[in-house]
PDB file of C-alpha atoms and ligand atoms in Angstrom:
ATOM      1  CA  MET A   1     -86.372   3.994  66.765  1.00 69.00           C
ATOM      2  CA  LEU A   2     -86.313   4.556  70.155  1.00 74.00           C
ATOM      3  CA  GLN A   3     -85.451   8.179  70.132  1.00 81.00           C
ATOM      4  CA  ALA A   4     -88.440   8.828  67.600  1.00 78.00           C
ATOM      5  CA  LEU A   5     -90.945   6.812  69.964  1.00 79.00           C
ATOM      6  CA  ILE A   6     -89.731   9.302  72.977  1.00 79.00           C
ATOM      7  CA  VAL A   7     -90.254  12.389  70.666  1.00 77.00           C
ATOM      8  CA  LEU A   8     -93.717  11.001  69.795  1.00 77.00           C
ATOM      9  CA  LEU A   9     -94.522  10.166  73.114  1.00 79.00           C
ATOM     10  CA  THR A  10     -93.495  13.506  74.368  1.00 76.00           C
ATOM     11  CA  VAL A  11     -95.439  15.556  71.743  1.00 71.00           C
ATOM     12  CA  SER A  12     -98.516  13.546  72.478  1.00 71.00           C
ATOM     13  CA  LEU A  13     -98.295  14.381  76.353  1.00 70.00           C
ATOM     14  CA  ILE A  14     -97.896  18.154  75.554  1.00 71.00           C
ATOM     15  CA  ALA A  15    -100.848  17.834  73.082  1.00 65.00           C
ATOM     16  CA  VAL A  16    -102.549  16.410  75.822  1.00 63.00           C
ATOM     17  CA  GLY A  17    -101.696  19.205  78.393  1.00 68.00           C
ATOM     18  CA  ILE A  18    -102.376  22.058  75.995  1.00 68.00           C
ATOM     19  CA  PHE A  19    -105.480  20.962  74.121  1.00 69.00           C
ATOM     20  CA  ILE A  20    -107.314  18.021  75.609  1.00 81.00           C
ATOM     21  CA  GLN A  21    -107.102  18.850  79.325  1.00 81.00           C
ATOM     22  CA  PRO A  22    -108.568  22.235  79.036  1.00 83.00           C
ATOM     23  CA  LEU A  23    -111.218  21.008  76.527  1.00 84.00           C
ATOM     24  CA  LEU A  24    -112.155  18.221  78.873  1.00 87.00           C
ATOM     25  CA  GLN A  25    -112.237  20.707  81.912  1.00 88.00           C
ATOM     26  CA  ARG A  26    -114.584  22.975  79.769  1.00 88.00           C
ATOM     27  CA  GLN A  27    -116.936  20.387  79.002  1.00 90.00           C
ATOM     28  CA  HIS A  28    -116.848  19.101  82.539  1.00 90.00           C
ATOM     29  CA  ARG A  29    -117.475  22.674  83.985  1.00 92.00           C
ATOM     30  CA  GLU A  30    -120.460  23.179  81.318  1.00 90.00           C
ATOM     31  CA  ARG A  31    -122.083  20.049  82.835  1.00 93.00           C
ATOM     32  CA  LEU A  32    -121.710  21.299  86.261  1.00 92.00           C
ATOM     33  CA  LYS A  33    -123.279  24.615  85.491  1.00 92.00           C
ATOM     34  CA  LYS A  34    -126.151  22.717  84.022  1.00 91.00           C
ATOM     35  CA  GLN A  35    -126.841  20.862  87.099  1.00 91.00           C
ATOM     36  CA  PRO A  36    -129.983  21.702  89.219  1.00 91.00           C
ATOM     37  CA  LEU A  37    -129.194  23.798  92.191  1.00 92.00           C
ATOM     38  CA  PRO A  38    -130.269  21.681  95.402  1.00 94.00           C
ATOM     39  CA  PRO A  39    -132.983  23.810  97.199  1.00 95.00           C
ATOM     40  CA  LEU A  40    -131.110  24.280 100.304  1.00 96.00           C
ATOM     41  CA  TRP A  41    -128.225  25.871  98.325  1.00 96.00           C
ATOM     42  CA  ARG A  42    -130.799  28.305  96.891  1.00 95.00           C
ATOM     43  CA  ALA A  43    -132.101  29.184 100.294  1.00 96.00           C
ATOM     44  CA  LEU A  44    -128.536  29.680 101.641  1.00 96.00           C
ATOM     45  CA  ILE A  45    -127.624  32.057  98.771  1.00 97.00           C
ATOM     46  CA  GLU A  46    -130.891  34.041  99.225  1.00 95.00           C
ATOM     47  CA  GLN A  47    -129.930  34.264 103.086  1.00 95.00           C
ATOM     48  CA  ASN A  48    -126.326  35.101 103.055  1.00 95.00           C
ATOM     49  CA  LEU A  49    -125.878  37.057  99.687  1.00 95.00           C
ATOM     50  CA  PRO A  50    -128.323  39.904 100.403  1.00 91.00           C
ATOM     51  CA  ILE A  51    -127.924  41.264  96.705  1.00 92.00           C
ATOM     52  CA  TYR A  52    -128.971  38.050  95.291  1.00 95.00           C
ATOM     53  CA  HIS A  53    -132.310  39.270  94.679  1.00 93.00           C
ATOM     54  CA  GLN A  54    -131.339  42.459  93.033  1.00 94.00           C
ATOM     55  CA  LEU A  55    -129.388  40.457  90.227  1.00 94.00           C
ATOM     56  CA  SER A  56    -131.244  40.048  86.772  1.00 93.00           C
ATOM     57  CA  PRO A  57    -132.574  36.471  86.112  1.00 94.00           C
ATOM     58  CA  ASN A  58    -129.752  35.926  83.829  1.00 93.00           C
ATOM     59  CA  GLN A  59    -126.992  36.989  86.401  1.00 94.00           C
ATOM     60  CA  ARG A  60    -128.570  34.973  88.762  1.00 95.00           C
ATOM     61  CA  GLN A  61    -128.521  31.864  86.554  1.00 94.00           C
ATOM     62  CA  ARG A  62    -124.770  32.577  85.688  1.00 94.00           C
ATOM     63  CA  LEU A  63    -123.829  32.746  89.299  1.00 95.00           C
ATOM     64  CA  GLN A  64    -125.672  29.592  90.018  1.00 95.00           C
ATOM     65  CA  GLY A  65    -123.428  27.771  87.588  1.00 95.00           C
ATOM     66  CA  HIS A  66    -120.199  29.291  88.627  1.00 96.00           C
ATOM     67  CA  ILE A  67    -121.009  28.176  92.375  1.00 96.00           C
ATOM     68  CA  GLN A  68    -121.469  24.729  91.038  1.00 96.00           C
ATOM     69  CA  VAL A  69    -117.960  24.721  89.453  1.00 96.00           C
ATOM     70  CA  PHE A  70    -116.424  26.643  92.318  1.00 96.00           C
ATOM     71  CA  LEU A  71    -117.880  23.954  94.930  1.00 97.00           C
ATOM     72  CA  ALA A  72    -116.876  20.900  92.704  1.00 96.00           C
ATOM     73  CA  GLU A  73    -113.373  22.083  92.220  1.00 96.00           C
ATOM     74  CA  LYS A  74    -112.067  23.815  95.711  1.00 97.00           C
ATOM     75  CA  GLN A  75    -111.482  21.869  98.745  1.00 98.00           C
ATOM     76  CA  PHE A  76    -112.780  23.256 102.067  1.00 98.00           C
ATOM     77  CA  ILE A  77    -111.022  22.464 105.259  1.00 97.00           C
ATOM     78  CA  GLY A  78    -112.204  23.443 108.924  1.00 97.00           C
ATOM     79  CA  CYS A  79    -109.471  24.525 111.457  1.00 95.00           C
ATOM     80  CA  ARG A  80    -109.417  24.554 114.956  1.00 94.00           C
ATOM     81  CA  GLY A  81    -112.009  21.865 115.343  1.00 95.00           C
ATOM     82  CA  LEU A  82    -114.424  23.403 112.866  1.00 96.00           C
ATOM     83  CA  GLN A  83    -116.831  21.272 111.188  1.00 97.00           C
ATOM     84  CA  VAL A  84    -117.402  22.598 107.678  1.00 98.00           C
ATOM     85  CA  SER A  85    -121.074  23.063 106.834  1.00 97.00           C
ATOM     86  CA  GLU A  86    -123.097  23.519 103.603  1.00 97.00           C
ATOM     87  CA  GLU A  87    -123.837  26.954 104.688  1.00 97.00           C
ATOM     88  CA  MET A  88    -120.268  27.997 104.903  1.00 98.00           C
ATOM     89  CA  LYS A  89    -119.203  26.309 101.434  1.00 98.00           C
ATOM     90  CA  VAL A  90    -122.101  27.666  99.478  1.00 98.00           C
ATOM     91  CA  THR A  91    -121.825  31.131 101.365  1.00 98.00           C
ATOM     92  CA  ILE A  92    -118.328  31.405 100.519  1.00 98.00           C
ATOM     93  CA  ALA A  93    -118.737  30.172  96.822  1.00 98.00           C
ATOM     94  CA  ALA A  94    -121.491  32.768  96.182  1.00 97.00           C
ATOM     95  CA  VAL A  95    -119.875  35.701  97.297  1.00 97.00           C
ATOM     96  CA  ALA A  96    -116.551  34.639  95.788  1.00 97.00           C
ATOM     97  CA  CYS A  97    -118.240  33.997  92.330  1.00 96.00           C
ATOM     98  CA  LEU A  98    -119.963  37.066  92.435  1.00 96.00           C
ATOM     99  CA  LEU A  99    -116.299  38.587  91.270  1.00 96.00           C
ATOM    100  CA  LEU A 100    -116.554  36.158  88.462  1.00 94.00           C
ATOM    101  CA  LEU A 101    -120.079  36.738  87.411  1.00 90.00           C
ATOM    102  CA  ASN A 102    -119.444  38.447  83.933  1.00 80.00           C
ATOM    103  CA  GLU A 103    -116.859  37.581  81.354  1.00 65.00           C
ATOM    104  CA  ARG A 104    -114.594  35.513  83.860  1.00 69.00           C
ATOM    105  CA  SER A 105    -114.552  31.766  83.978  1.00 74.00           C
ATOM    106  CA  THR A 106    -111.038  31.145  85.207  1.00 85.00           C
ATOM    107  CA  TYR A 107    -112.342  30.342  88.637  1.00 93.00           C
ATOM    108  CA  PHE A 108    -109.490  31.387  90.728  1.00 94.00           C
ATOM    109  CA  PRO A 109    -107.173  28.970  88.886  1.00 93.00           C
ATOM    110  CA  LYS A 110    -104.323  28.951  91.455  1.00 93.00           C
ATOM    111  CA  LEU A 111    -106.612  28.325  94.331  1.00 96.00           C
ATOM    112  CA  LYS A 112    -107.008  24.702  95.843  1.00 96.00           C
ATOM    113  CA  SER A 113    -108.226  25.006  99.229  1.00 97.00           C
ATOM    114  CA  ILE A 114    -110.219  27.216 101.629  1.00 97.00           C
ATOM    115  CA  LEU A 115    -109.299  27.155 105.189  1.00 97.00           C
ATOM    116  CA  ILE A 116    -112.222  28.139 107.248  1.00 97.00           C
ATOM    117  CA  TYR A 117    -111.235  29.037 111.196  1.00 97.00           C
ATOM    118  CA  PRO A 118    -114.293  29.399 113.648  1.00 96.00           C
ATOM    119  CA  ASP A 119    -113.127  33.079 114.573  1.00 93.00           C
ATOM    120  CA  ALA A 120    -109.962  35.301 114.467  1.00 92.00           C
ATOM    121  CA  TYR A 121    -106.628  33.439 114.445  1.00 91.00           C
ATOM    122  CA  ILE A 122    -103.166  34.376 115.616  1.00 91.00           C
ATOM    123  CA  VAL A 123    -100.261  34.135 113.350  1.00 88.00           C
ATOM    124  CA  LYS A 124     -96.437  34.265 114.802  1.00 85.00           C
ATOM    125  CA  GLN A 125     -94.619  36.587 112.505  1.00 80.00           C
ATOM    126  CA  PRO A 126     -90.785  37.224 112.586  1.00 79.00           C
ATOM    127  CA  ALA A 127     -90.389  41.150 113.460  1.00 78.00           C
ATOM    128  CA  ALA A 128     -86.998  43.004 113.433  1.00 77.00           C
ATOM    129  CA  ASN A 129     -86.123  44.755 116.804  1.00 76.00           C
ATOM    130  CA  GLY A 130     -82.835  46.730 115.869  1.00 76.00           C
ATOM    131  CA  PRO A 131     -80.382  45.685 113.399  1.00 73.00           C
ATOM    132  CA  TYR A 132     -79.309  42.322 114.874  1.00 76.00           C
ATOM    133  CA  VAL A 133     -82.493  41.209 116.746  1.00 77.00           C
ATOM    134  CA  VAL A 134     -85.382  39.259 115.328  1.00 78.00           C
ATOM    135  CA  GLU A 135     -88.287  38.839 117.618  1.00 82.00           C
ATOM    136  CA  GLU A 136     -91.316  36.765 117.418  1.00 84.00           C
ATOM    137  CA  ARG A 137     -94.470  38.856 117.056  1.00 85.00           C
ATOM    138  CA  GLN A 138     -98.060  37.626 117.393  1.00 88.00           C
ATOM    139  CA  GLU A 139    -100.650  39.064 114.814  1.00 88.00           C
ATOM    140  CA  VAL A 140    -104.275  38.461 114.943  1.00 90.00           C
ATOM    141  CA  ARG A 141    -106.029  37.915 111.497  1.00 91.00           C
ATOM    142  CA  LEU A 142    -109.150  37.523 109.907  1.00 92.00           C
ATOM    143  CA  GLY A 143    -108.216  36.161 106.676  1.00 93.00           C
ATOM    144  CA  GLU A 144    -105.396  35.720 104.052  1.00 91.00           C
ATOM    145  CA  SER A 145    -104.975  35.058 100.615  1.00 93.00           C
ATOM    146  CA  TRP A 146    -101.938  33.098  99.475  1.00 91.00           C
ATOM    147  CA  SER A 147    -100.365  33.341  95.738  1.00 84.00           C
ATOM    148  CA  ARG A 148     -99.875  29.640  95.818  1.00 85.00           C
ATOM    149  CA  ASP A 149    -102.935  27.836  96.700  1.00 92.00           C
ATOM    150  CA  GLN A 150    -105.046  28.604  99.759  1.00 95.00           C
ATOM    151  CA  VAL A 151    -107.404  31.156 101.105  1.00 96.00           C
ATOM    152  CA  LEU A 152    -108.055  31.524 104.776  1.00 97.00           C
ATOM    153  CA  LEU A 153    -111.178  32.943 106.222  1.00 97.00           C
ATOM    154  CA  THR A 154    -113.086  33.018 109.417  1.00 97.00           C
ATOM    155  CA  TRP A 155    -116.653  32.023 109.813  1.00 98.00           C
ATOM    156  CA  GLN A 156    -117.683  34.475 112.428  1.00 97.00           C
ATOM    157  CA  GLU A 157    -116.615  37.566 110.083  1.00 97.00           C
ATOM    158  CA  ILE A 158    -118.158  36.087 107.227  1.00 97.00           C
ATOM    159  CA  GLN A 159    -121.499  35.903 109.075  1.00 96.00           C
ATOM    160  CA  ALA A 160    -121.309  39.201 110.215  1.00 96.00           C
ATOM    161  CA  ASP A 161    -120.674  40.390 106.846  1.00 96.00           C
ATOM    162  CA  ALA A 162    -123.639  38.471 105.474  1.00 94.00           C
ATOM    163  CA  ARG A 163    -125.904  40.533 107.935  1.00 93.00           C
ATOM    164  CA  ASN A 164    -124.293  43.696 106.880  1.00 93.00           C
ATOM    165  CA  TRP A 165    -124.019  44.280 103.159  1.00 91.00           C
ATOM    166  CA  ARG A 166    -123.860  48.030 103.019  1.00 91.00           C
ATOM    167  CA  ASP A 167    -120.892  48.776 105.384  1.00 93.00           C
ATOM    168  CA  GLY A 168    -118.154  48.417 102.747  1.00 94.00           C
ATOM    169  CA  HIS A 169    -116.531  45.400 104.622  1.00 96.00           C
ATOM    170  CA  ASN A 170    -116.514  41.941 103.205  1.00 97.00           C
ATOM    171  CA  LEU A 171    -113.782  39.475 103.916  1.00 97.00           C
ATOM    172  CA  ILE A 172    -114.622  37.203 101.225  1.00 98.00           C
ATOM    173  CA  LEU A 173    -114.848  39.760  98.613  1.00 98.00           C
ATOM    174  CA  HIS A 174    -111.327  41.116 100.054  1.00 98.00           C
ATOM    175  CA  GLU A 175    -109.319  37.914  99.983  1.00 97.00           C
ATOM    176  CA  PHE A 176    -110.637  36.676  96.673  1.00 97.00           C
ATOM    177  CA  ALA A 177    -109.897  40.133  95.019  1.00 97.00           C
ATOM    178  CA  HIS A 178    -106.346  39.398  96.361  1.00 97.00           C
ATOM    179  CA  GLN A 179    -106.712  36.022  94.634  1.00 96.00           C
ATOM    180  CA  LEU A 180    -107.419  37.974  91.216  1.00 95.00           C
ATOM    181  CA  ASP A 181    -104.557  40.249  91.828  1.00 96.00           C
ATOM    182  CA  GLN A 182    -102.341  37.193  92.338  1.00 95.00           C
ATOM    183  CA  GLU A 183    -103.174  35.151  89.242  1.00 93.00           C
ATOM    184  CA  ASP A 184    -100.167  36.509  87.354  1.00 91.00           C
ATOM    185  CA  GLY A 185     -98.068  35.668  90.548  1.00 90.00           C
ATOM    186  CA  LYS A 186     -97.518  39.227  91.906  1.00 90.00           C
ATOM    187  CA  ALA A 187     -99.462  40.856  94.317  1.00 93.00           C
ATOM    188  CA  GLU A 188     -99.323  44.655  93.240  1.00 93.00           C
ATOM    189  CA  GLY A 189    -102.955  45.594  92.900  1.00 96.00           C
ATOM    190  CA  VAL A 190    -103.002  44.688  89.089  1.00 96.00           C
ATOM    191  CA  PRO A 191    -104.987  41.694  87.984  1.00 95.00           C
ATOM    192  CA  ILE A 192    -104.881  40.145  84.431  1.00 94.00           C
ATOM    193  CA  LEU A 193    -106.458  42.408  82.262  1.00 94.00           C
ATOM    194  CA  LYS A 194    -107.682  42.094  78.719  1.00 91.00           C
ATOM    195  CA  LYS A 195    -105.367  44.165  76.406  1.00 91.00           C
ATOM    196  CA  ARG A 196    -102.070  45.724  76.966  1.00 92.00           C
ATOM    197  CA  THR A 197    -103.525  49.418  76.954  1.00 93.00           C
ATOM    198  CA  ASP A 198    -105.744  48.506  79.680  1.00 95.00           C
ATOM    199  CA  TYR A 199    -102.833  48.447  82.027  1.00 97.00           C
ATOM    200  CA  VAL A 200    -101.695  51.630  81.470  1.00 96.00           C
ATOM    201  CA  ARG A 201    -105.063  53.064  82.147  1.00 96.00           C
ATOM    202  CA  TRP A 202    -105.508  50.904  85.144  1.00 97.00           C
ATOM    203  CA  ARG A 203    -102.359  52.081  86.869  1.00 96.00           C
ATOM    204  CA  GLU A 204    -103.077  55.637  86.086  1.00 97.00           C
ATOM    205  CA  VAL A 205    -106.701  55.412  87.500  1.00 97.00           C
ATOM    206  CA  MET A 206    -105.689  53.149  90.475  1.00 97.00           C
ATOM    207  CA  SER A 207    -102.620  55.309  91.268  1.00 96.00           C
ATOM    208  CA  ASN A 208    -104.570  58.587  91.265  1.00 97.00           C
ATOM    209  CA  ALA A 209    -107.502  57.040  93.615  1.00 97.00           C
ATOM    210  CA  TYR A 210    -104.745  55.413  95.678  1.00 97.00           C
ATOM    211  CA  ASP A 211    -102.935  58.822  96.288  1.00 97.00           C
ATOM    212  CA  GLN A 212    -106.262  60.604  96.888  1.00 96.00           C
ATOM    213  CA  LEU A 213    -107.233  58.032  99.548  1.00 97.00           C
ATOM    214  CA  CYS A 214    -103.773  58.447 101.237  1.00 96.00           C
ATOM    215  CA  GLN A 215    -104.068  62.197 101.341  1.00 96.00           C
ATOM    216  CA  ALA A 216    -107.546  61.860 102.721  1.00 95.00           C
ATOM    217  CA  VAL A 217    -106.761  59.701 105.478  1.00 95.00           C
ATOM    218  CA  GLY A 218    -103.452  61.591 106.221  1.00 95.00           C
ATOM    219  CA  ARG A 219    -105.622  64.543 106.888  1.00 95.00           C
ATOM    220  CA  ARG A 220    -108.241  62.625 108.728  1.00 95.00           C
ATOM    221  CA  TYR A 221    -111.032  63.372 106.341  1.00 95.00           C
ATOM    222  CA  PRO A 222    -114.121  61.079 105.966  1.00 93.00           C
ATOM    223  CA  THR A 223    -113.578  58.442 103.155  1.00 95.00           C
ATOM    224  CA  VAL A 224    -115.990  56.139 101.334  1.00 96.00           C
ATOM    225  CA  MET A 225    -112.960  53.352 101.215  1.00 96.00           C
ATOM    226  CA  ASP A 226    -111.579  51.885 104.595  1.00 96.00           C
ATOM    227  CA  SER A 227    -108.322  53.554 105.570  1.00 96.00           C
ATOM    228  CA  TYR A 228    -106.654  49.839 105.270  1.00 96.00           C
ATOM    229  CA  GLY A 229    -106.542  50.635 101.479  1.00 97.00           C
ATOM    230  CA  THR A 230    -103.571  52.849 102.277  1.00 97.00           C
ATOM    231  CA  LYS A 231    -101.284  50.048 103.190  1.00 96.00           C
ATOM    232  CA  ASN A 232    -100.236  49.361  99.708  1.00 96.00           C
ATOM    233  CA  PRO A 233    -101.507  49.033  96.044  1.00 97.00           C
ATOM    234  CA  ALA A 234    -102.690  45.264  96.426  1.00 97.00           C
ATOM    235  CA  GLU A 235    -104.807  46.227  99.595  1.00 97.00           C
ATOM    236  CA  PHE A 236    -106.005  49.177  97.855  1.00 98.00           C
ATOM    237  CA  PHE A 237    -107.441  47.049  94.959  1.00 98.00           C
ATOM    238  CA  ALA A 238    -108.873  44.524  97.663  1.00 98.00           C
ATOM    239  CA  VAL A 239    -110.571  47.304  99.637  1.00 98.00           C
ATOM    240  CA  ALA A 240    -111.785  49.020  96.463  1.00 98.00           C
ATOM    241  CA  THR A 241    -113.279  45.922  95.339  1.00 98.00           C
ATOM    242  CA  GLU A 242    -115.003  45.804  98.660  1.00 98.00           C
ATOM    243  CA  THR A 243    -116.462  49.326  98.277  1.00 98.00           C
ATOM    244  CA  PHE A 244    -117.372  48.739  94.727  1.00 98.00           C
ATOM    245  CA  PHE A 245    -119.884  45.877  95.643  1.00 97.00           C
ATOM    246  CA  GLU A 246    -121.215  47.086  98.798  1.00 96.00           C
ATOM    247  CA  LYS A 247    -121.133  51.006  98.624  1.00 97.00           C
ATOM    248  CA  PRO A 248    -121.279  51.428  94.783  1.00 97.00           C
ATOM    249  CA  ARG A 249    -123.108  54.610  94.697  1.00 97.00           C
ATOM    250  CA  GLN A 250    -121.010  56.313  97.137  1.00 97.00           C
ATOM    251  CA  LEU A 251    -117.763  54.957  95.403  1.00 97.00           C
ATOM    252  CA  ARG A 252    -119.304  56.264  91.973  1.00 97.00           C
ATOM    253  CA  ALA A 253    -120.116  59.685  93.363  1.00 96.00           C
ATOM    254  CA  HIS A 254    -116.677  60.234  95.152  1.00 95.00           C
ATOM    255  CA  HIS A 255    -114.308  58.228  92.550  1.00 96.00           C
ATOM    256  CA  PRO A 256    -116.122  58.169  89.252  1.00 97.00           C
ATOM    257  CA  ALA A 257    -113.116  57.148  87.347  1.00 97.00           C
ATOM    258  CA  LEU A 258    -112.053  54.243  90.022  1.00 98.00           C
ATOM    259  CA  TYR A 259    -115.572  53.138  89.562  1.00 98.00           C
ATOM    260  CA  THR A 260    -115.646  52.987  85.749  1.00 98.00           C
ATOM    261  CA  GLU A 261    -112.323  51.076  85.801  1.00 97.00           C
ATOM    262  CA  LEU A 262    -113.709  48.629  88.230  1.00 97.00           C
ATOM    263  CA  GLU A 263    -116.901  48.387  86.186  1.00 96.00           C
ATOM    264  CA  GLN A 264    -115.196  47.742  83.284  1.00 95.00           C
ATOM    265  CA  TYR A 265    -113.238  45.028  84.875  1.00 95.00           C
ATOM    266  CA  TYR A 266    -115.820  43.248  86.685  1.00 95.00           C
ATOM    267  CA  GLN A 267    -118.306  44.087  83.838  1.00 93.00           C
ATOM    268  CA  LEU A 268    -120.812  44.589  86.536  1.00 94.00           C
ATOM    269  CA  ASP A 269    -122.690  47.749  87.687  1.00 96.00           C
ATOM    270  CA  PRO A 270    -123.558  47.405  91.245  1.00 96.00           C
ATOM    271  CA  ALA A 271    -124.855  50.901  91.467  1.00 96.00           C
ATOM    272  CA  ALA A 272    -127.838  49.747  89.356  1.00 93.00           C
ATOM    273  CA  TRP A 273    -128.772  47.015  91.576  1.00 88.00           C
ATOM    274  CA  GLY A 274    -131.868  48.320  93.460  1.00 72.00           C
TER     275      GLY A 274
HETATM  276 ZN1  LIG B 301    -105.783  42.283 102.139  1.00 66.83          ZN
END
């Protein structure tokens, strides 16, 4: 009798986890999306997401809904005494949600909190110095994406990015592209795709474009994408995402296959935005 009760309880808990929780979460998100956007938030989006005006009315509305969900679900933490403001939260949410705009409502599922530093921060890293000596090296960073639960950003850099949307550099786009890549637990430049066959094409297009960038950088040729993309395939995807949104026409002209691949993945065509 007791055993039967335990089995029943276990099955009920599993059912709640598998069916009821996601359903409740979906309903809650739909309610959040329908909430009117506070006028201050709208003004901040218009100010700090320069391409907002170029989106269609439909896309703007969808983005506003995503921002509402993102702000309700993620925690923001100010570091080194930084007071987190509405402007910081709304700006980060707006740019990050651009990556989710079409066809993707997963909201960076592993991400729980966003840590904001006022400006560049220093990380101590162990570095090998010969076979038996490990030293501590200091590294200056502007941002990071952790596959477990956090993204680290610097406000000074975010503000600079907001003032210049066309230079191909955007810290928020970069770190949240890493989040998409890390969603399956691996940072290897391959986010979760829809079909099995998509992975074959993705790897082919990405590795060709990666090799092309490495060769061009090796020969010191000018490139559309930042040379940081040569570091590894994960950084390449993050840098390609920044370029896709900030220099879409140049990317399409120089790397048409890569542009098409990202266009299909994000279900967006930024080259058509004004
Ligand atoms: Zn990176």
